[in-house]
Tab-separated table of C-alpha atoms (C1' of nucleotides) in Angstrom:
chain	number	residue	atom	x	y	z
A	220	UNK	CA	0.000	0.000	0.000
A	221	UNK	CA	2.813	2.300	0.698
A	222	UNK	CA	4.729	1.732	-2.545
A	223	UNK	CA	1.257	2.233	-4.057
A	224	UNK	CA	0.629	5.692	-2.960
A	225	UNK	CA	4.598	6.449	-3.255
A	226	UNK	CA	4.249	5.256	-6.957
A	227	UNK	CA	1.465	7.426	-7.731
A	228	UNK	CA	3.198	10.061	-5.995
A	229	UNK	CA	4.527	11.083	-9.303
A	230	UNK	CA	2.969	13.010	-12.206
A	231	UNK	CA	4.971	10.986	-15.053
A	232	UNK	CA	4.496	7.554	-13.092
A	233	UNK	CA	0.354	8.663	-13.100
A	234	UNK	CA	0.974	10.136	-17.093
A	235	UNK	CA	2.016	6.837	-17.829
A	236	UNK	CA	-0.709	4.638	-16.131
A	237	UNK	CA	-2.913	6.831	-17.846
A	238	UNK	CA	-0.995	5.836	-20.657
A	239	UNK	CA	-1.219	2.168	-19.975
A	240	UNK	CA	-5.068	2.602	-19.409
A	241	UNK	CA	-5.607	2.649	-23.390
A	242	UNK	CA	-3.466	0.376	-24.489
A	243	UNK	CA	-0.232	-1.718	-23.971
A	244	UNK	CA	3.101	-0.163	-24.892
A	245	UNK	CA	6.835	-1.193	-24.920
A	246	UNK	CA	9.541	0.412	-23.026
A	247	UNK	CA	10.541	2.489	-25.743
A	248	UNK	CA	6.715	3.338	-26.628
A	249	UNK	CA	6.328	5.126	-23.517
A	250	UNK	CA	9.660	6.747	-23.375
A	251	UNK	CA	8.742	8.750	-26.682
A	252	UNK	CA	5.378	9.875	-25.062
A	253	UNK	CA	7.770	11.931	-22.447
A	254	UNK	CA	10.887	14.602	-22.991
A	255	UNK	CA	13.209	12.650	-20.613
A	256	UNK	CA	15.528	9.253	-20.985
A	257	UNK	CA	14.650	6.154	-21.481
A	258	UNK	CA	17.000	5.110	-18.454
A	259	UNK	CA	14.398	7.498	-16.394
A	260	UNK	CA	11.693	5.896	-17.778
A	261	UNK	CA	13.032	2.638	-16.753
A	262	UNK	CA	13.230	3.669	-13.332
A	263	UNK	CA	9.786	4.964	-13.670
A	264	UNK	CA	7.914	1.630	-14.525
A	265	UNK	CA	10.332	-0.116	-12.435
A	266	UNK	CA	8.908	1.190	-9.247
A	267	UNK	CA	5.621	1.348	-11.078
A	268	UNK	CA	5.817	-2.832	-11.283
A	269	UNK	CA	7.771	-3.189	-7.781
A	270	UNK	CA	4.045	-1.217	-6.781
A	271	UNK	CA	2.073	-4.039	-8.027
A	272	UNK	CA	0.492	-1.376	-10.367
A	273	UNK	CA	2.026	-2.462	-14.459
A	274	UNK	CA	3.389	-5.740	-15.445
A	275	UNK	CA	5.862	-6.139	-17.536
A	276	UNK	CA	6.212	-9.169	-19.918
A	277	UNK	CA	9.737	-9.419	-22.109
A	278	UNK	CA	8.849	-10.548	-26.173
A	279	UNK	CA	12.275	-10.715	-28.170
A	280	UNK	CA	13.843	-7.884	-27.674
A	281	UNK	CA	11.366	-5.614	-26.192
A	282	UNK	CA	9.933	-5.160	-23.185
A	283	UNK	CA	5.688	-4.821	-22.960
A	284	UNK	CA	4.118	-3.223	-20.672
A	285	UNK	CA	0.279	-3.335	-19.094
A	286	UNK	CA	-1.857	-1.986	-16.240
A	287	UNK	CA	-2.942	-3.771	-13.619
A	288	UNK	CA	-6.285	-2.505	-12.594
A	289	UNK	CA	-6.891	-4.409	-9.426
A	290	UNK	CA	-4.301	-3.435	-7.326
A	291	UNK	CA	-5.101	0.319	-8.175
A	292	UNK	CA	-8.535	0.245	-7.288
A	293	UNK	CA	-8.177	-2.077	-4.248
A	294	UNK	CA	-5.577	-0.188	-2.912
A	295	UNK	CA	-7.567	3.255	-3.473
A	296	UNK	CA	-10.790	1.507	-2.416
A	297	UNK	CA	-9.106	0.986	1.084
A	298	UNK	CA	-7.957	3.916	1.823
A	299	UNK	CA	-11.136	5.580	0.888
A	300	UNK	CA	-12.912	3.196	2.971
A	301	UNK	CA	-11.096	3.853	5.744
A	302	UNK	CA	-11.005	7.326	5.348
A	303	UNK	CA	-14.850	8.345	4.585
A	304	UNK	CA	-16.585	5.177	6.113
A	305	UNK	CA	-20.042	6.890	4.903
A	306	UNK	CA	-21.101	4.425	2.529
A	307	UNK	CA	-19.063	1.736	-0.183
A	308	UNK	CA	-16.852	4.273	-2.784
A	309	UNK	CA	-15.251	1.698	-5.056
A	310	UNK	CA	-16.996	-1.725	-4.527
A	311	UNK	CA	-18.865	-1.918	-7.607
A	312	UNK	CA	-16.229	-1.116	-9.360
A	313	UNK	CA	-13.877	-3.604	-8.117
A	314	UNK	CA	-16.309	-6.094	-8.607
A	315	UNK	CA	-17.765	-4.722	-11.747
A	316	UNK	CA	-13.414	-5.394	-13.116
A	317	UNK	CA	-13.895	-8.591	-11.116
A	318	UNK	CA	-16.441	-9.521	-13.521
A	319	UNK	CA	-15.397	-8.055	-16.780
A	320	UNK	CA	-11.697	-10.220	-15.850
A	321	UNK	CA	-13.365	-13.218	-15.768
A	322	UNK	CA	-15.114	-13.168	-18.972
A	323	UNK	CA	-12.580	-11.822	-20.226
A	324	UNK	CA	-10.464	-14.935	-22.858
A	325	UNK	CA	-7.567	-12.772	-22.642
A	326	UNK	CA	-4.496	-12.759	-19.784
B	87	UNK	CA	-4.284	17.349	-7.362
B	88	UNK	CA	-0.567	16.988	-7.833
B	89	UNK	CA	-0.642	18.147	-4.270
B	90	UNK	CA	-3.002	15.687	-3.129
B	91	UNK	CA	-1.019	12.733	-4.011
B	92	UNK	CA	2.341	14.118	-3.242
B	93	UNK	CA	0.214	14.755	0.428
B	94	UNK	CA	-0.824	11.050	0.590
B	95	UNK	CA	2.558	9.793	-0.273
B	96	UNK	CA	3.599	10.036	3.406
B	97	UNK	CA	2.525	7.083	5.852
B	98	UNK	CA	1.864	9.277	8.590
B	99	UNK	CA	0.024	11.864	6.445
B	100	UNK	CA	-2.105	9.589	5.862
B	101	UNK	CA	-2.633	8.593	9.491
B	102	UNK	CA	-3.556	11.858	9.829
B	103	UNK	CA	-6.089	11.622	7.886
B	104	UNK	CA	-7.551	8.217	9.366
B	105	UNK	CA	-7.544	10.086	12.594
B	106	UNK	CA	-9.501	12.731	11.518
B	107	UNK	CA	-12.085	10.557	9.681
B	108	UNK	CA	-12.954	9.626	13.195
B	109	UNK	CA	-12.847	13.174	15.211
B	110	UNK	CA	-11.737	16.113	14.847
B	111	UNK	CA	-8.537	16.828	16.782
B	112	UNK	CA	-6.063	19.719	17.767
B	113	UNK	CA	-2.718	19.851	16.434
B	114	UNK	CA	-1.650	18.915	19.682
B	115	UNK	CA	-3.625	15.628	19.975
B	116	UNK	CA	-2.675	15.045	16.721
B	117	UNK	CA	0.538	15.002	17.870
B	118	UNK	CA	0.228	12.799	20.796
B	119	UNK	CA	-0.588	10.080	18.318
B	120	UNK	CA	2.738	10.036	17.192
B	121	UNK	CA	6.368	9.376	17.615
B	122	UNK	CA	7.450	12.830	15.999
B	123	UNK	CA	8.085	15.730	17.609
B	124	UNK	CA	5.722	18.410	17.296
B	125	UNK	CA	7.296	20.823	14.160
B	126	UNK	CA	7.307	17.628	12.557
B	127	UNK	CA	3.477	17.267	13.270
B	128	UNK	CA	2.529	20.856	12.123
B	129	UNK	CA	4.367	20.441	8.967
B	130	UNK	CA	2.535	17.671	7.761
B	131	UNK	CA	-0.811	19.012	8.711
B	132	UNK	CA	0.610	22.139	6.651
B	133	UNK	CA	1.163	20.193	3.459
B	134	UNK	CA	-2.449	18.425	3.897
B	135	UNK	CA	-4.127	21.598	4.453
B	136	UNK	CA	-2.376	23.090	1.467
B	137	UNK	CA	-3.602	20.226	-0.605
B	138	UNK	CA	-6.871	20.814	0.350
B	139	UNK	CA	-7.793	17.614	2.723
B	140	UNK	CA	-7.964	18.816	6.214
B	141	UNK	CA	-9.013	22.355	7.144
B	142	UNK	CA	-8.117	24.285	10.230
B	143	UNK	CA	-9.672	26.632	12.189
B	144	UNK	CA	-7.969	28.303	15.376
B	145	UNK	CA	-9.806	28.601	18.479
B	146	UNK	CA	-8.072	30.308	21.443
B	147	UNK	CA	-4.853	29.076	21.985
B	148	UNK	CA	-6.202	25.667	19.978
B	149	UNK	CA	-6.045	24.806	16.297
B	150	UNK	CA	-8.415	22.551	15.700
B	151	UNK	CA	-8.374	20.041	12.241
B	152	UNK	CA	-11.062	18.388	10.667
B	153	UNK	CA	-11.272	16.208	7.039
B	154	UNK	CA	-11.903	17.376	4.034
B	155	UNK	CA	-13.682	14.934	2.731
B	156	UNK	CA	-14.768	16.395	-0.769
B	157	UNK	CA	-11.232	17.155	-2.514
B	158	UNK	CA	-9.970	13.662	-1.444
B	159	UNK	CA	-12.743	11.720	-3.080
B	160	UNK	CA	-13.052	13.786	-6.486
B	161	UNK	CA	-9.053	13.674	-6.640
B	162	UNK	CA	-9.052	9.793	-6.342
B	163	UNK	CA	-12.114	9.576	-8.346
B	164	UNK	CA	-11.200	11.452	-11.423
B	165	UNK	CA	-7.832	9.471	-11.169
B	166	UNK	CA	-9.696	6.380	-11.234
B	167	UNK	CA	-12.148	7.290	-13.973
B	168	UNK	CA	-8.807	8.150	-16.155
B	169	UNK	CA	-6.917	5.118	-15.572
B	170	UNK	CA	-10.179	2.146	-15.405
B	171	UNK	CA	-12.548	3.539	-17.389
B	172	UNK	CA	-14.541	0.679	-17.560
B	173	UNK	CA	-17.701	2.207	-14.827
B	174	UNK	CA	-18.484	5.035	-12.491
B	175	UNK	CA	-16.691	3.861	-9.274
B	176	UNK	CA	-16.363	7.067	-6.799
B	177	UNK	CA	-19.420	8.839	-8.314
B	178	UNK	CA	-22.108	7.838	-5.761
B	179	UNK	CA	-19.770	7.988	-3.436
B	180	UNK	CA	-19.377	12.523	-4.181
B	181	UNK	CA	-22.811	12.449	-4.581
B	182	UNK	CA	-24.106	10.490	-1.193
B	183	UNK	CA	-21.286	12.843	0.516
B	184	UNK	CA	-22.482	16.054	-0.601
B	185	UNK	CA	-26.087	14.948	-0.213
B	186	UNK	CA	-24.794	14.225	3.453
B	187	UNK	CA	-23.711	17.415	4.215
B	188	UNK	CA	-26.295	19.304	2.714
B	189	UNK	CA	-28.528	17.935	5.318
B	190	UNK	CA	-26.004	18.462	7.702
B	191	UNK	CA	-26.575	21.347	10.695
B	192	UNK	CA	-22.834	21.314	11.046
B	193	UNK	CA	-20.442	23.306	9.383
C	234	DT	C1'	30.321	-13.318	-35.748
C	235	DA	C1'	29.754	-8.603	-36.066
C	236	DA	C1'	26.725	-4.692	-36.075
C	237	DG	C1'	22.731	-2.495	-34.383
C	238	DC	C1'	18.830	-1.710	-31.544
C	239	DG	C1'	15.893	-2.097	-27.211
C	240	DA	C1'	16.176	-1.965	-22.504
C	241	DT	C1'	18.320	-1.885	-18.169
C	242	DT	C1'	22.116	-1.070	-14.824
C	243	DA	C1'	25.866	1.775	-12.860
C	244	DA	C1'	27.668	5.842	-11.176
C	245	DC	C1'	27.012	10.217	-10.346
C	246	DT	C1'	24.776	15.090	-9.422
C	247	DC	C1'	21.239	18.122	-7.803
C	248	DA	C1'	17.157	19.207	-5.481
C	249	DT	C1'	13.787	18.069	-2.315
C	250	DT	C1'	11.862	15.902	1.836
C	251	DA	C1'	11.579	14.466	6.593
C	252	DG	C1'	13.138	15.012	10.660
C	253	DT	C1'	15.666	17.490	14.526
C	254	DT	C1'	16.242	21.450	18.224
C	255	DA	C1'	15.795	26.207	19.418
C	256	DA	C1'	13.345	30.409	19.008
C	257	DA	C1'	9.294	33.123	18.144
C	258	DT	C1'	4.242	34.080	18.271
C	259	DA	C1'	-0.036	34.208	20.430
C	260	DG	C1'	-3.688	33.122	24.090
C	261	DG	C1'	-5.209	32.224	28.647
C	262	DA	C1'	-4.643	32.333	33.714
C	263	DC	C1'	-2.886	34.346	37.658
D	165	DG	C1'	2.476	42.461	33.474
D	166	DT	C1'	4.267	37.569	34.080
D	167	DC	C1'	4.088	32.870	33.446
D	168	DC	C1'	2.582	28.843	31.117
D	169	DT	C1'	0.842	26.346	27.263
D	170	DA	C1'	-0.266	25.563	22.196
D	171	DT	C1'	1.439	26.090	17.842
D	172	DT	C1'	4.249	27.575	14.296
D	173	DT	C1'	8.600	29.365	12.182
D	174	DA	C1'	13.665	29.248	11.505
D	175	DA	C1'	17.808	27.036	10.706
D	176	DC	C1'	19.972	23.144	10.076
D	177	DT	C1'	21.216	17.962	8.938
D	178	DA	C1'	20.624	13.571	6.872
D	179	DA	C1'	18.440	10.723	3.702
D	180	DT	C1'	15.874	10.039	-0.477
D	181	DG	C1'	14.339	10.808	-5.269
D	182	DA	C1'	14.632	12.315	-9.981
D	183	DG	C1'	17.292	13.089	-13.504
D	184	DT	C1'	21.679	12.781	-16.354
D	185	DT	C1'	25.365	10.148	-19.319
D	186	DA	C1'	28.070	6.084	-20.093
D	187	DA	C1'	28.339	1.287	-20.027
D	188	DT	C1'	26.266	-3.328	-20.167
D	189	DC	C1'	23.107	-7.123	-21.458
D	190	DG	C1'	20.389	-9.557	-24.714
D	191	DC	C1'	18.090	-10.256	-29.041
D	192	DT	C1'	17.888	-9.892	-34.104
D	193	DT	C1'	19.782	-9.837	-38.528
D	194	DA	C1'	22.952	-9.396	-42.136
DNA sequence: TAAGCGATTAACTCATTAGTTAAATAGGAC
DNA sequence: GTCCTATTTAACTAATGAGTTAATCGCTTA
């Protein structure tokens, strides 16, 4: 949960979740999207995967990346729960993902 | 919104917050709750209150803190909707909040 | 196998953050 | 006014984070 909220603790790290959110990109895909090293951006998803929050998956020579959902919203979900206990925030739509995941052929 | 998540970054920032979703506190009690010395304390509460989740208001010698409930959930929501765009998860959540305190005598 | 490209690691710099103690500000009580 | 308490500000230190360039690793292809 920490390394969540550290993660997303950073405007590029969010820029490129937001990124992530339409579609999956390599390495090198995202590091065009942004005016700064691809070494940076390598840091960048690094602590974005360490968080649980992109997974990386390594075809040939490049390096794909993806969002993971779940993680976000539990994560999130919690906090907000614990934080404004008036009613369920994010529920549905951790369950409504739930769902859509497992009818979903892909992953 | 930058603000907001560099604010919930920090562990104990976010504490804060926890404790004031239950009561609302002085800086001093606030301060109690923690191993940190009281600068320390008043900083934090600074950079929340500058980020728009807690709000003070000095009475006497007292500073009293209380949640800002609002800017929290439509930061985090509006997040959310950009990155899982799949429903409407924080939505009911703003709405049942500010239909809460529009009934509420308080505040 | 050599060249080239994608990606990461290493080594380093610079700026920012989190914490400290000491001092200042401001109210309340005597 | 003087003292005491609550809180913040100032000044400083130590650690962490974000970025750089140069070097390395691994895959593809000629």
């Amino acid at each position: 949960m920490d390394k969540v909220f550290e993660a997303l603790a950073s405007t590029p790290r969010r820029k490129i979740l937001a990124y992530l959110a339409e579609v999956d990109l390599t390495a090198g895909e995202i590091a065009a999207r942004f005016d700064m090293s691809k070494p940076a951006i390598s840091k960048h998803l690094q602590i974005l995967e360490n968080a649980g929050l992109v997974a990386s998956e390594k075809r040939g020579q490049f390096v794909h990346y993806s969002l993971v959902r779940e993680n976000l919203l539990n994560t999130l979900n919690g906090f907000v729960q614990r934080v404004c206990p008036v009613s369920t925030p994010l529920k549905r739509e951790s369950a409504a993902l739930r769902e859509t995941r497992r009818s979903d052929p892909e992953e």
